[in-house]
PDB file of C-alpha atoms and ligand atoms in Angstrom:
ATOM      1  CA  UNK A   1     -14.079  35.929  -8.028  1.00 58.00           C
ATOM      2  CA  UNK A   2     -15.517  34.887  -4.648  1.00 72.00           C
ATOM      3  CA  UNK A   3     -13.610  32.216  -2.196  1.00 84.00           C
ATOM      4  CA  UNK A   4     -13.278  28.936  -3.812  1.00 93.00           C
ATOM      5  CA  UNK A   5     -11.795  27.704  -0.169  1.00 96.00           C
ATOM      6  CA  UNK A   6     -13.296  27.447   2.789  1.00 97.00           C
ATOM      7  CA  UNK A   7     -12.551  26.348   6.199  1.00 97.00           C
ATOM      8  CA  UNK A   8      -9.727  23.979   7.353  1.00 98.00           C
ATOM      9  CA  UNK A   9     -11.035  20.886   7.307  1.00 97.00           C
ATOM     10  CA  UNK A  10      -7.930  18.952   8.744  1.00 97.00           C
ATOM     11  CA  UNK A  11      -4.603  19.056   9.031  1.00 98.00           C
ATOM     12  CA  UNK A  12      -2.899  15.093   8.240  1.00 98.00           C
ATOM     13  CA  UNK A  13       0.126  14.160  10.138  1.00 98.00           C
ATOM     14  CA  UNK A  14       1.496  11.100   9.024  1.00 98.00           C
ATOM     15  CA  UNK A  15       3.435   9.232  11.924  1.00 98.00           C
ATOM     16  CA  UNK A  16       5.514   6.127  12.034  1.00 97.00           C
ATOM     17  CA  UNK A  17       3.203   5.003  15.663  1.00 97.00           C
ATOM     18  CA  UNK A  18      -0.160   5.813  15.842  1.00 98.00           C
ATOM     19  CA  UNK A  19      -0.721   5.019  19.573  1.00 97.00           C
ATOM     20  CA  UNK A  20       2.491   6.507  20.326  1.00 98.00           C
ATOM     21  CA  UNK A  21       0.984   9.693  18.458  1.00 98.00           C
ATOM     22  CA  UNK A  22      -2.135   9.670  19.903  1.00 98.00           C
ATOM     23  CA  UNK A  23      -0.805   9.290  23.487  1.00 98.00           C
ATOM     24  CA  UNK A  24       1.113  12.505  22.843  1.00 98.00           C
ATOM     25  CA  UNK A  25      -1.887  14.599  21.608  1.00 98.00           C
ATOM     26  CA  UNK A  26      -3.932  13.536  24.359  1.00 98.00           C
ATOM     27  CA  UNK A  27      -1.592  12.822  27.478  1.00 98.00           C
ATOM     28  CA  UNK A  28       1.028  16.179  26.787  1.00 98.00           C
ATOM     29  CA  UNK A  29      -1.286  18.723  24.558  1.00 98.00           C
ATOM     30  CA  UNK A  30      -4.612  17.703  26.544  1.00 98.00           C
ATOM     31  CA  UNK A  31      -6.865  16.894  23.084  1.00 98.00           C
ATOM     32  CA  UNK A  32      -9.897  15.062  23.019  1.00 98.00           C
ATOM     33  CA  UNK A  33      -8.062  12.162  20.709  1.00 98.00           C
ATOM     34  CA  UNK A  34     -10.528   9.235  19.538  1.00 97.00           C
ATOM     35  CA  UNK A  35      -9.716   5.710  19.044  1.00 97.00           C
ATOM     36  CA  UNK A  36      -7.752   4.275  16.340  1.00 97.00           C
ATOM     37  CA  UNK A  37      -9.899   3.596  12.920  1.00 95.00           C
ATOM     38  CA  UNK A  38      -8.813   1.107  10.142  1.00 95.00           C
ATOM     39  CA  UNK A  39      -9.420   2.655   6.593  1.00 92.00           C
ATOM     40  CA  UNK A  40      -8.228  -0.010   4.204  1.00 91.00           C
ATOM     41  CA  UNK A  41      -9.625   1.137   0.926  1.00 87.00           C
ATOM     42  CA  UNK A  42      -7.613   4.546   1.969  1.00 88.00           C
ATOM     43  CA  UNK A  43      -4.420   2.333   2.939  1.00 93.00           C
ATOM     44  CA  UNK A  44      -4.210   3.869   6.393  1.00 95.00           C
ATOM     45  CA  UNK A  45      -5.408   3.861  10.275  1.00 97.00           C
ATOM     46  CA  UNK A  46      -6.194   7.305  11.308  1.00 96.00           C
ATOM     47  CA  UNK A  47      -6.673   8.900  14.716  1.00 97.00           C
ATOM     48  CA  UNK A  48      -9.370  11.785  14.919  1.00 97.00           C
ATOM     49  CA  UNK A  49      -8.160  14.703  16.785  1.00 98.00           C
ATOM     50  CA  UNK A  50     -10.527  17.332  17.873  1.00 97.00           C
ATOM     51  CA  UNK A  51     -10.085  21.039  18.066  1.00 97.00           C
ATOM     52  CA  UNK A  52     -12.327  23.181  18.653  1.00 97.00           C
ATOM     53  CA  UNK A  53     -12.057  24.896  14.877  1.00 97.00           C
ATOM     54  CA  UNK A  54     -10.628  21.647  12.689  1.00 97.00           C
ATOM     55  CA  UNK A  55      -9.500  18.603  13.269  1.00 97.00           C
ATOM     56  CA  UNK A  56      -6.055  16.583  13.107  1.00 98.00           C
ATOM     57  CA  UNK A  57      -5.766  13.438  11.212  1.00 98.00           C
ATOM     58  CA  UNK A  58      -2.660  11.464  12.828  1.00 98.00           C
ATOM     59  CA  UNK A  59      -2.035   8.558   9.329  1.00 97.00           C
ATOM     60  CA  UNK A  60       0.043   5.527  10.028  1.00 97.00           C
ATOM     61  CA  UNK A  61      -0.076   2.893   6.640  1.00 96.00           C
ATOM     62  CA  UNK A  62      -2.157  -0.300   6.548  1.00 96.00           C
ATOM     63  CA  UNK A  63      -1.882  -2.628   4.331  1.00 90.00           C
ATOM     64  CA  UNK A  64       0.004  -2.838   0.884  1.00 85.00           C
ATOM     65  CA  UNK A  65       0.510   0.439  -0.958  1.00 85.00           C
ATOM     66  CA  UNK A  66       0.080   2.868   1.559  1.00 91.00           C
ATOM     67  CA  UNK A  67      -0.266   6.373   0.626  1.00 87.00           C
ATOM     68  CA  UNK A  68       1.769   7.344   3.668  1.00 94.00           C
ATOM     69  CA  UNK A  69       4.534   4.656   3.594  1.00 95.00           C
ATOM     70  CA  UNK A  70       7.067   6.261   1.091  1.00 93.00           C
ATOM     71  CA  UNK A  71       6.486   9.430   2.962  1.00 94.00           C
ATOM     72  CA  UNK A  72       7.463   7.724   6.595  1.00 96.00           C
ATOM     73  CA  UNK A  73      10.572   6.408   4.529  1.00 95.00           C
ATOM     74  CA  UNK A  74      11.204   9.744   3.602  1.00 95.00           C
ATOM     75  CA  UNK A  75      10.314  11.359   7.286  1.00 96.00           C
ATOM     76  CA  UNK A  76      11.009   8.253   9.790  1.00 97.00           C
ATOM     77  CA  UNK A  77       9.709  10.625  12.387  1.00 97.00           C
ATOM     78  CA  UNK A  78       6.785  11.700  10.577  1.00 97.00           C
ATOM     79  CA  UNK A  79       5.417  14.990   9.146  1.00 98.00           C
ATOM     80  CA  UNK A  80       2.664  16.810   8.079  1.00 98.00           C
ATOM     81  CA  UNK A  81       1.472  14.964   5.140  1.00 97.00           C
ATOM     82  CA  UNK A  82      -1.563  17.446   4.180  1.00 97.00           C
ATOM     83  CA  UNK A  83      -4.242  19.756   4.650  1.00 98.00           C
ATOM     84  CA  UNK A  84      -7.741  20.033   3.553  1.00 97.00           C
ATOM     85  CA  UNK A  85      -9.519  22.126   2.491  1.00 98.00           C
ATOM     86  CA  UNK A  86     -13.370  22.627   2.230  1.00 98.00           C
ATOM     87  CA  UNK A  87     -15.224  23.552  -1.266  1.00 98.00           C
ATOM     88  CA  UNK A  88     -18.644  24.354  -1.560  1.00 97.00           C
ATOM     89  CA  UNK A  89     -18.811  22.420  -5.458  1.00 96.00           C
ATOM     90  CA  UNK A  90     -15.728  20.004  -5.933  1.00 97.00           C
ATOM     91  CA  UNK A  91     -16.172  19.705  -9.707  1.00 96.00           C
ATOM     92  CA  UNK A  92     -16.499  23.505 -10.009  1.00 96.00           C
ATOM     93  CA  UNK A  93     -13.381  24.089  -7.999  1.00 96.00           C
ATOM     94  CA  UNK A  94     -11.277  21.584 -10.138  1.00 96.00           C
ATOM     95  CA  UNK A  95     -12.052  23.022 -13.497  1.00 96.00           C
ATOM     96  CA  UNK A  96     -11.714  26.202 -12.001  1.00 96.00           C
ATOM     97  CA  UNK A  97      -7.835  24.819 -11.156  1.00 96.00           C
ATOM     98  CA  UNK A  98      -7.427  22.911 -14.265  1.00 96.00           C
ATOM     99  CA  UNK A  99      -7.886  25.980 -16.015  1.00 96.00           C
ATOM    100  CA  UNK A 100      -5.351  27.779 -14.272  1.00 96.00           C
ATOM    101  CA  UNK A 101      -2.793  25.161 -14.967  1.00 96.00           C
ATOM    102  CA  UNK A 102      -3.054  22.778 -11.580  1.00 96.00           C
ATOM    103  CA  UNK A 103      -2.493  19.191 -11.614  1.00 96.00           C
ATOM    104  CA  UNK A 104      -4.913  16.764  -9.805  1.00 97.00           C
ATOM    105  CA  UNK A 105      -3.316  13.935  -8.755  1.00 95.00           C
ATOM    106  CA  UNK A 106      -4.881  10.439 -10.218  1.00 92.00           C
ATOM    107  CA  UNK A 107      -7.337  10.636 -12.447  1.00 93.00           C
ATOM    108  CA  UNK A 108      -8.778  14.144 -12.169  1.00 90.00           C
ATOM    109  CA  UNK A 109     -12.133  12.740 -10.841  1.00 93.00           C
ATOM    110  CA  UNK A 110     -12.914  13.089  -7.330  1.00 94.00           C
ATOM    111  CA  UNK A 111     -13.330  10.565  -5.051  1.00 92.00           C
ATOM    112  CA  UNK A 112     -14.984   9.143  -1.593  1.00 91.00           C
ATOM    113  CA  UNK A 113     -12.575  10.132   0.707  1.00 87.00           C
ATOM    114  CA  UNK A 114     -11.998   9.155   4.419  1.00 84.00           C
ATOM    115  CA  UNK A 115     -15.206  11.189   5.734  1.00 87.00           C
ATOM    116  CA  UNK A 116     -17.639   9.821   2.978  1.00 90.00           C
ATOM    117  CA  UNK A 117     -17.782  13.123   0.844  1.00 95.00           C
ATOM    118  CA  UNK A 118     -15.934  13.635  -2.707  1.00 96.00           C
ATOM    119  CA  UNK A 119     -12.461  14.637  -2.265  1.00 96.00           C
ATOM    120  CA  UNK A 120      -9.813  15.390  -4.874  1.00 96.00           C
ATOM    121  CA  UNK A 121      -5.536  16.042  -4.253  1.00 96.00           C
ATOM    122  CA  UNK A 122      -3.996  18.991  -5.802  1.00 97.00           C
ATOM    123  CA  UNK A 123       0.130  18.095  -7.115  1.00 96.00           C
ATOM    124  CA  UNK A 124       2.232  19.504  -4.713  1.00 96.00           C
ATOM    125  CA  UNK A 125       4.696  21.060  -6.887  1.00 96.00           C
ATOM    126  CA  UNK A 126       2.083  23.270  -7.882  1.00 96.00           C
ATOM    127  CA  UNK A 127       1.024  24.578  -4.043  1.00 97.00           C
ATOM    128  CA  UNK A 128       4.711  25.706  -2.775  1.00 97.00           C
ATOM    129  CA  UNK A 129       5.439  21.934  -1.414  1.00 96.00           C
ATOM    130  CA  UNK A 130       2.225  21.063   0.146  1.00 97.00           C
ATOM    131  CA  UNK A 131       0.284  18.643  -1.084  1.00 97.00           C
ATOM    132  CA  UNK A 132      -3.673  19.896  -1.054  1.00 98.00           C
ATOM    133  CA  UNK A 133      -6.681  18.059  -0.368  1.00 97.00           C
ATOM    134  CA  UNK A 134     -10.232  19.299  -1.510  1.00 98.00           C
ATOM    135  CA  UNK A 135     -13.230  17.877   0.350  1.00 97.00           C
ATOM    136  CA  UNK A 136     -17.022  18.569  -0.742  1.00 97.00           C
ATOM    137  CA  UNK A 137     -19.447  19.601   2.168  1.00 94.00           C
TER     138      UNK A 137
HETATM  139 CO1   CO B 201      -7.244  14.162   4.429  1.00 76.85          CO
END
């Protein structure tokens, strides 16, 4: 079978102070960090950090029901929350998983994530403790 995965399309950091955070990428490692963006149908802000070969995705919560809040109350000092990986077909891929036994988290069916394209989030009891995002490009 060919590569269902491609590149790295982010790695998420969720942090209890986003400006704090983003200070600290930009002042201490030197990365081009961009300015703080309110998600609110994803339940969290988000600084974009660019490297030169992916990105980092610093996730503070907004708003009720925060995908991020019970894992700040779990890691006060914040952690990395996910990764992402890119597919080439989305549906393809989670069949392809389903078949083998993977659980999607919600529904099954993927959705419009934070960059516009269909994403879907892999359990992470099945992926050694890390919980997997899927992203269509
Ligand atoms: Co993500």
């Amino acid at each position: 079978m060919h590569a269902m995965i491609g590149r790295l399309n982010h790695v998420a950091i969720a942090v209890p102070d986003l400006a704090a955070a983003a200070a600290l990428y930009r002042d201490s490692l030197g990365a081009r960090v961009g300015p703080p963006l309110a998600q609110p149908d994803h339940g969290v802000s988000v600084v974009f950090v660019e490297l030169p070969n992916t990105k980092v995705e610093l996730l503070s919560p907004l708003g009720e029901n925060s995908p991020v809040a019970a894992f700040l109350e779990r890691n006060p000092a914040g952690g990395i929350h996910h990764i992402c990986y890119e597919v080439a077909d989305i549906a393809a891929a989670r069949d392809r998983l389903v078949a083998r036994g993977a659980r999607i988290l919600g529904d099954g069916e993927p959705k419009i994530g934070a960059h516009g394209k269909p994403v879907l989030f892999l359990h992470p009891k099945d992926f050694n403790g890390t919980l997997i995002e899927l992203e269509q490009v």
